[in-house]
Coordinates of C-alpha atoms in Angstrom, one line a residue:
X1 CA -73.7 -113.2 1.2
X2 CA -73.9 -117.1 1.2
X3 CA -76.6 -117.0 -1.3
X4 CA -74.2 -115.1 -3.6
X5 CA -71.0 -117.5 -3.0
X6 CA -73.3 -120.5 -3.9
X7 CA -74.5 -118.9 -7.2
X8 CA -70.8 -117.7 -8.2
X9 CA -69.4 -121.3 -7.4
X10 CA -72.1 -123.1 -9.5
X11 CA -71.6 -120.4 -12.5
X12 CA -67.7 -121.0 -12.4
X13 CA -68.1 -124.7 -11.5
X14 CA -64.6 -124.5 -9.8
X15 CA -65.0 -125.1 -6.0
X16 CA -62.1 -123.5 -4.6
X17 CA -61.2 -122.5 -1.0
X18 CA -59.3 -119.9 -2.2
X19 CA -62.1 -118.3 -4.0
X20 CA -64.3 -118.7 -1.3
X21 CA -61.8 -116.9 1.2
X22 CA -61.4 -114.1 -1.6
X23 CA -65.2 -113.8 -1.7
X24 CA -65.8 -113.8 2.1
X25 CA -63.2 -111.0 2.5
X26 CA -64.6 -109.1 -0.4
X27 CA -65.1 -105.4 0.5
X28 CA -63.0 -105.8 3.6
X29 CA -60.3 -103.0 4.0
X30 CA -56.6 -104.6 3.7
X31 CA -54.6 -104.3 6.9
X32 CA -51.9 -101.5 6.5
X33 CA -48.9 -104.0 7.2
X34 CA -50.4 -106.3 4.3
X35 CA -50.1 -103.2 2.1
X36 CA -46.5 -102.2 3.1
X37 CA -45.4 -105.8 2.9
X38 CA -46.9 -106.2 -0.6
X39 CA -45.3 -103.0 -1.8
X40 CA -41.9 -103.8 -0.3
X41 CA -41.7 -107.2 -1.7
X42 CA -42.7 -106.0 -5.0
X43 CA -39.9 -103.2 -5.1
X44 CA -37.5 -106.0 -3.7
X45 CA -38.2 -108.3 -6.7
X46 CA -37.9 -105.5 -9.1
X47 CA -34.3 -104.5 -7.8
X48 CA -33.4 -108.3 -7.7
X49 CA -34.4 -108.3 -11.4
X50 CA -32.3 -105.4 -12.1
X51 CA -29.2 -106.5 -10.5
X52 CA -29.5 -110.0 -12.1
X53 CA -29.8 -108.2 -15.6
X54 CA -26.8 -105.9 -14.9
X55 CA -24.6 -108.7 -13.5
X56 CA -25.4 -110.9 -16.6
X57 CA -24.7 -107.9 -18.8
X58 CA -21.2 -107.3 -16.9
X59 CA -20.3 -110.8 -17.3
X60 CA -20.7 -110.9 -20.9
X61 CA -18.8 -107.6 -21.3
X62 CA -15.8 -109.1 -19.5
X63 CA -16.0 -112.3 -21.3
X64 CA -16.0 -110.3 -24.7
X65 CA -13.0 -108.3 -23.6
X66 CA -11.1 -111.3 -22.5
X67 CA -12.0 -113.1 -25.9
X68 CA -11.0 -109.9 -27.8
X69 CA -7.5 -110.0 -26.0
X70 CA -7.4 -113.7 -27.0
X71 CA -7.5 -112.8 -30.7
X72 CA -5.1 -109.8 -31.3
X73 CA -2.0 -110.8 -33.3
X74 CA 1.1 -110.2 -31.3
X75 CA -0.2 -110.6 -27.8
X76 CA 2.2 -111.7 -25.3
X77 CA 1.4 -115.0 -23.5
X78 CA -1.7 -115.3 -21.4
X79 CA -1.2 -117.2 -18.0
X80 CA -4.0 -118.6 -15.7
X81 CA -4.1 -117.1 -12.1
X82 CA -2.9 -120.8 -10.8
X83 CA 0.1 -120.9 -13.2
X84 CA 1.4 -117.6 -11.7
X85 CA 0.4 -118.5 -8.3
X86 CA 2.5 -121.6 -8.8
X87 CA 5.4 -119.9 -10.5
X88 CA 5.8 -117.4 -7.6
X89 CA 5.4 -120.2 -5.0
X90 CA 2.3 -118.6 -3.8
X91 CA 3.5 -115.0 -4.0
X92 CA 6.2 -115.6 -1.5
X93 CA 9.2 -113.7 -2.7
X94 CA 8.6 -109.9 -2.7
X95 CA 10.9 -107.9 -4.9
X96 CA 9.3 -104.5 -4.6
X97 CA 6.2 -102.7 -3.7
X98 CA 4.6 -99.6 -5.7
X99 CA 1.5 -97.5 -6.1
X100 CA -0.1 -99.9 -8.5
X101 CA 0.6 -103.4 -6.5
X102 CA 3.5 -105.6 -5.6
X103 CA 6.3 -107.4 -7.7
X104 CA 7.1 -111.0 -7.0
X105 CA 9.9 -113.1 -8.1
X106 CA 9.0 -116.3 -10.3
X107 CA 9.9 -118.9 -12.5
X108 CA 8.2 -120.3 -15.7
X109 CA 7.9 -123.9 -16.5
X110 CA 11.4 -123.8 -18.5
X111 CA 13.2 -122.2 -15.7
X112 CA 13.0 -118.7 -17.1
X113 CA 13.1 -116.1 -14.1
X114 CA 10.4 -113.5 -14.3
X115 CA 9.0 -110.6 -12.3
X116 CA 5.5 -110.8 -11.6
X117 CA 3.6 -107.8 -10.8
X118 CA 0.1 -108.1 -8.9
X119 CA -2.0 -105.2 -9.5
X120 CA -4.2 -104.3 -6.3
X121 CA -7.6 -103.0 -6.0
X122 CA -7.7 -102.1 -9.7
X123 CA -11.0 -104.0 -10.8
X124 CA -12.5 -100.6 -11.6
X125 CA -10.0 -99.9 -14.4
X126 CA -9.9 -103.4 -15.9
X127 CA -10.5 -101.9 -19.3
X128 CA -7.5 -99.8 -19.0
X129 CA -5.5 -102.8 -17.8
X130 CA -6.3 -104.9 -20.7
X131 CA -5.7 -102.1 -23.2
X132 CA -2.0 -101.5 -21.5
X133 CA -1.4 -105.1 -21.9
X134 CA -2.0 -105.1 -25.6
X135 CA 0.1 -101.9 -26.0
X136 CA 3.3 -102.8 -23.6
X137 CA 3.1 -106.1 -25.5
X138 CA 3.8 -104.6 -28.8
X139 CA 6.6 -102.5 -27.8
X140 CA 10.2 -104.0 -28.5
X141 CA 13.4 -102.1 -27.7
X142 CA 16.1 -103.3 -25.7
X143 CA 16.2 -100.4 -23.2
X144 CA 12.5 -100.9 -22.4
X145 CA 11.6 -103.7 -19.9
X146 CA 10.0 -106.5 -21.9
X147 CA 6.3 -107.5 -21.2
X148 CA 6.2 -111.5 -21.4
X149 CA 2.8 -112.3 -20.5
X150 CA -0.3 -111.4 -18.1
X151 CA -3.1 -112.7 -16.4
X152 CA -6.8 -111.3 -16.4
X153 CA -9.0 -113.8 -14.5
X154 CA -12.1 -111.9 -12.9
X155 CA -10.5 -109.8 -10.1
X156 CA -6.9 -111.1 -10.9
X157 CA -4.8 -108.8 -12.9
X158 CA -1.2 -109.7 -13.0
X159 CA 1.5 -108.6 -15.4
X160 CA 4.8 -110.9 -16.2
X161 CA 7.9 -109.0 -17.0
X162 CA 11.4 -110.0 -17.8
X163 CA 13.5 -110.6 -14.7
X164 CA 16.0 -107.7 -13.7
X165 CA 18.5 -109.3 -11.6
X166 CA 20.0 -105.9 -10.6
X167 CA 16.7 -104.5 -9.5
X168 CA 15.9 -100.7 -9.5
X169 CA 18.4 -97.9 -10.2
X170 CA 17.7 -96.3 -6.7
X171 CA 19.2 -99.2 -5.1
X172 CA 22.7 -98.3 -6.5
X173 CA 22.9 -94.7 -6.8
X174 CA 21.8 -93.7 -3.3
X175 CA 24.1 -96.4 -2.0
X176 CA 26.8 -95.6 1.0
X177 CA 28.2 -98.9 0.8
X178 CA 31.4 -98.6 -1.1
X179 CA 31.0 -102.3 -2.6
X180 CA 27.7 -101.4 -4.1
X181 CA 28.6 -98.2 -5.5
X182 CA 28.5 -97.5 -9.3
X183 CA 31.6 -96.2 -11.0
X184 CA 31.5 -93.2 -13.6
X185 CA 31.8 -95.8 -16.5
X186 CA 28.6 -97.6 -15.4
X187 CA 26.6 -94.5 -14.6
X188 CA 27.5 -92.9 -17.9
X189 CA 26.4 -96.0 -19.6
X190 CA 22.8 -96.2 -17.5
X191 CA 22.3 -92.4 -18.4
X192 CA 22.7 -93.1 -22.2
X193 CA 20.6 -96.2 -22.0
X194 CA 17.7 -94.3 -20.4
X195 CA 17.9 -91.6 -23.0
X196 CA 17.6 -94.2 -25.7
X197 CA 14.5 -95.9 -24.2
X198 CA 12.9 -92.5 -23.9
X199 CA 13.7 -91.5 -27.4
X200 CA 12.2 -94.9 -28.9
X201 CA 9.1 -93.8 -26.7
X202 CA 8.8 -90.3 -28.2
X203 CA 10.1 -90.8 -31.7
X204 CA 10.4 -94.5 -32.6
X205 CA 6.6 -95.1 -32.7
X206 CA 4.0 -94.0 -35.2
X207 CA 2.6 -92.0 -32.4
X208 CA 4.3 -90.6 -29.3
X209 CA 4.2 -92.3 -26.1
X210 CA 4.9 -90.1 -23.0
X211 CA 5.8 -92.2 -20.1
X212 CA 4.7 -89.5 -17.4
X213 CA 6.6 -91.4 -14.5
X214 CA 10.3 -91.4 -15.2
X215 CA 12.0 -91.7 -11.7
X216 CA 15.1 -93.8 -10.4
X217 CA 12.6 -96.5 -9.2
X218 CA 11.0 -97.1 -12.6
X219 CA 14.6 -97.7 -14.2
X220 CA 15.6 -101.2 -13.8
X221 CA 18.9 -103.0 -14.3
X222 CA 19.9 -106.5 -15.5
X223 CA 22.6 -108.5 -14.5
X224 CA 24.9 -106.6 -16.9
X225 CA 23.9 -103.2 -15.6
X226 CA 22.1 -102.2 -18.8
X227 CA 19.2 -99.8 -18.0
X228 CA 15.7 -100.1 -19.0
X229 CA 12.6 -98.1 -18.6
X230 CA 9.8 -99.8 -16.7
X231 CA 6.2 -99.2 -15.5
X232 CA 3.9 -97.9 -18.1
X233 CA 1.0 -97.5 -15.8
X234 CA 0.5 -93.7 -16.3
X235 CA 1.6 -93.6 -20.0
X236 CA -0.4 -91.6 -22.3
X237 CA -0.5 -91.1 -26.1
X238 CA 0.1 -88.0 -28.0
X239 CA -0.8 -87.9 -31.9
X240 CA 2.0 -86.5 -33.8
X241 CA 0.0 -83.5 -34.9
X242 CA -0.7 -82.5 -31.5
X243 CA 1.7 -80.1 -30.0
X244 CA 0.3 -80.5 -26.6
X245 CA -2.5 -82.4 -24.6
X246 CA -4.5 -81.6 -21.5
X247 CA -4.6 -84.1 -18.8
X248 CA -5.1 -84.5 -15.1
X249 CA -2.2 -84.4 -13.0
X250 CA -0.2 -87.7 -12.6
X251 CA 3.4 -88.8 -11.8
X252 CA 5.6 -88.2 -8.7
X253 CA 6.3 -85.1 -7.0
X254 CA 10.1 -84.3 -7.3
X255 CA 10.0 -85.4 -10.7
X256 CA 7.3 -83.5 -12.3
X257 CA 7.7 -80.6 -14.7
X258 CA 6.6 -77.2 -13.7
X259 CA 3.9 -77.2 -16.5
X260 CA 1.9 -79.8 -14.7
X261 CA 0.3 -76.8 -12.8
X262 CA -1.6 -75.9 -16.3
X263 CA -2.2 -79.6 -17.0
X264 CA -1.1 -78.9 -20.5
X265 CA 1.7 -81.4 -21.2
X266 CA 4.0 -82.6 -24.2
X267 CA 6.6 -85.2 -24.2
X268 CA 8.9 -82.6 -22.5
X269 CA 7.7 -83.5 -19.1
X270 CA 9.6 -86.8 -19.6
X271 CA 12.9 -84.7 -20.6
X272 CA 12.2 -82.9 -17.1
X273 CA 12.2 -86.2 -15.1
X274 CA 15.1 -87.2 -17.0
X275 CA 16.8 -84.3 -15.9
X276 CA 16.1 -84.9 -12.3
X277 CA 17.1 -88.6 -12.4
X278 CA 20.4 -87.6 -14.3
X279 CA 21.3 -85.3 -11.4
X280 CA 20.3 -87.9 -8.9
X281 CA 22.9 -90.3 -10.6
X282 CA 25.4 -87.6 -10.6
X283 CA 25.1 -86.5 -7.1
X284 CA 24.4 -90.0 -5.8
X285 CA 21.5 -88.6 -3.5
X286 CA 17.7 -88.5 -4.0
X287 CA 16.0 -85.2 -5.1
X288 CA 14.7 -84.5 -1.8
X289 CA 16.5 -85.8 1.1
X290 CA 15.4 -85.1 4.9
X291 CA 18.9 -86.4 5.9
X292 CA 20.3 -83.1 4.4
X293 CA 20.4 -79.7 5.9
X294 CA 17.2 -77.5 5.3
X295 CA 19.1 -75.4 2.8
X296 CA 20.3 -78.7 0.9
X297 CA 17.1 -80.9 1.1
X298 CA 15.9 -80.1 -2.4
X299 CA 18.3 -81.1 -4.8
X300 CA 17.3 -78.8 -7.8
X301 CA 17.3 -75.7 -5.5
X302 CA 20.8 -76.6 -4.2
X303 CA 21.7 -77.1 -7.8
X304 CA 20.6 -73.8 -9.0
X305 CA 22.4 -72.3 -5.9
X306 CA 25.8 -74.1 -6.8
X307 CA 25.5 -73.0 -10.4
X308 CA 25.3 -69.5 -9.2
X309 CA 28.3 -69.8 -7.0
X310 CA 30.2 -71.7 -9.5
X311 CA 30.7 -74.5 -7.1
X312 CA 29.1 -77.7 -9.0
X313 CA 32.0 -80.0 -8.0
X314 CA 30.6 -79.7 -4.2
X315 CA 27.6 -81.8 -5.8
X316 CA 29.6 -84.6 -7.4
X317 CA 29.0 -87.9 -5.4
X318 CA 31.2 -87.8 -2.4
X319 CA 30.8 -91.6 -1.4
X320 CA 32.6 -92.6 -4.7
X321 CA 36.4 -91.8 -5.3
X322 CA 35.9 -92.8 -9.1
X323 CA 33.3 -90.0 -9.4
X324 CA 35.5 -87.4 -7.6
X325 CA 38.3 -88.4 -9.8
X326 CA 36.3 -87.7 -13.0
X327 CA 34.6 -84.6 -11.4
X328 CA 35.3 -82.6 -14.4
X329 CA 33.4 -84.8 -16.7
X330 CA 30.6 -85.2 -14.4
X331 CA 30.2 -81.4 -14.0
X332 CA 30.0 -81.2 -17.7
X333 CA 27.1 -84.1 -17.8
X334 CA 25.3 -81.7 -15.0
X335 CA 24.9 -79.2 -17.9
X336 CA 22.9 -81.7 -19.7
X337 CA 20.9 -81.9 -16.7
X338 CA 20.6 -78.1 -16.5
X339 CA 19.5 -78.0 -20.2
X340 CA 16.7 -80.7 -19.5
X341 CA 15.4 -78.8 -16.4
X342 CA 14.8 -75.5 -18.0
X343 CA 11.6 -74.2 -16.7
X344 CA 10.3 -73.3 -20.1
X345 CA 9.3 -76.8 -21.8
X346 CA 10.0 -75.1 -25.4
X347 CA 13.5 -74.8 -24.4
X348 CA 14.4 -78.2 -23.4
X349 CA 16.0 -80.5 -25.9
X350 CA 14.3 -83.7 -27.3
X351 CA 15.5 -86.9 -26.0
X352 CA 17.0 -87.9 -29.2
X353 CA 19.0 -84.5 -29.2
X354 CA 20.1 -85.6 -25.7
X355 CA 21.1 -88.9 -26.9
X356 CA 23.1 -87.4 -29.7
X357 CA 24.9 -85.1 -27.5
X358 CA 25.8 -88.1 -24.9
X359 CA 27.0 -90.1 -27.7
X360 CA 29.3 -87.2 -29.3
X361 CA 27.4 -86.9 -32.3
X362 CA 26.5 -83.4 -31.8
X363 CA 28.3 -80.7 -29.6
X364 CA 26.5 -78.0 -28.2
X365 CA 27.6 -75.1 -25.9
X366 CA 25.6 -75.2 -22.8
X367 CA 25.2 -72.0 -20.7
X368 CA 24.0 -72.6 -17.3
X369 CA 23.1 -69.3 -16.3
X370 CA 20.7 -69.2 -19.4
X371 CA 18.9 -72.4 -18.1
X372 CA 18.2 -71.1 -14.6
X373 CA 17.5 -67.5 -15.6
X374 CA 13.7 -68.2 -14.5
X375 CA 12.5 -68.2 -10.8
X376 CA 13.3 -71.2 -8.7
X377 CA 10.8 -74.2 -9.1
X378 CA 7.3 -74.3 -7.2
X379 CA 7.2 -76.1 -4.0
X380 CA 4.1 -77.8 -5.2
X381 CA 5.8 -79.6 -7.8
X382 CA 9.0 -80.5 -6.0
X383 CA 6.7 -82.0 -3.4
X384 CA 7.8 -84.0 -0.3
X385 CA 9.1 -87.7 0.1
X386 CA 8.2 -88.4 -3.5
X387 CA 4.6 -89.4 -2.7
X388 CA 2.6 -90.4 -5.8
X389 CA 0.0 -88.1 -7.0
X390 CA -3.7 -89.7 -7.6
X391 CA -3.7 -91.4 -10.9
X392 CA -6.1 -90.5 -13.7
X393 CA -7.5 -93.0 -15.9
X394 CA -4.7 -94.3 -18.6
X395 CA -5.1 -93.3 -22.2
X396 CA -5.1 -96.8 -24.1
X397 CA -2.3 -97.0 -26.6
X398 CA -3.6 -99.1 -29.8
X399 CA -0.8 -101.8 -30.8
X400 CA -1.2 -101.2 -34.5
X401 CA 0.1 -97.5 -34.4
X402 CA 3.5 -98.9 -33.0
X403 CA 6.5 -99.6 -35.0
X404 CA 8.3 -102.9 -34.8
X405 CA 11.6 -103.8 -33.1
X406 CA 14.3 -100.9 -33.5

């Protein structure tokens, strides 16, 4: 063996301790631990390499997405996370909380008050968020809450909206405090404002935008009690040549139309939800209220019962003397709600038709018995406590397909 080593070194002319060690151990069996360690280290290095490659690709993809947003015409202002952290005083004044995140009061450098919505735990749908920003920033209508800007920095995703000083509609219509109760004049105006906002979404754009989550919490009021539709997190695009689309169930139980059980929807699901909100405004109570007796908990079932008994005056908001004194007109408005709540979506009106009816442009005889001739609404859609349904991935809406200000 030593002779062999000497000859090998001379031939190679590279005296090496490592070479000697290698040749001395030549033919020996490797220890099992060495084999395991070697194999494990090799696999570890391979996994690290794959992870680094995937991370590099993700970082580049994220940068490309953010670069694309910066180069889209008509985009709302882009803010840094540091800017919004400063404008909200480190997110100290909370305005409200929802299924997607928390809203805080803030002020821009020029003193303009804003509402900053911080989206929590949504990094997995960042692409949908970026597409939504592009879309909402392109919609301009007086009865839709305006998106001023956004932030998309790594895991930080925030939306900056115009500030609505009177908050959400549910703060006002479910009140027992006489000083905060809305009179009939204000309620009529709010109902018309909501109808106009939905009409724009359904018919004012080149392709229909179905909101899919119309409820009292998503209607905001400015300092003059002008109502504006907000929160487009679940909205979906419907081509004008499509009579209906198939989509996963989304929205808030209590406001969801019966056809959600089939997952085949049209813009008429918004009409149904509008009907529920309309009833809440007229009756001054939530569509599901545990404080009521068992037979009166579900407003829609109670509504159907009062129609059959011809006692709709019983449903007019009892906390408001002004609503009571205008009871006949309020009951007439309930006919519009019944029209919108028809179980058969093909029998519901379009929002533009509702808008024209509310403004007195058209006059239609509304037969309440006809609208509620179908079986009662299923409890699976009525829901309990208005808990939000799990949200499916939103459909991105392309800004170029939307019309300009109306």
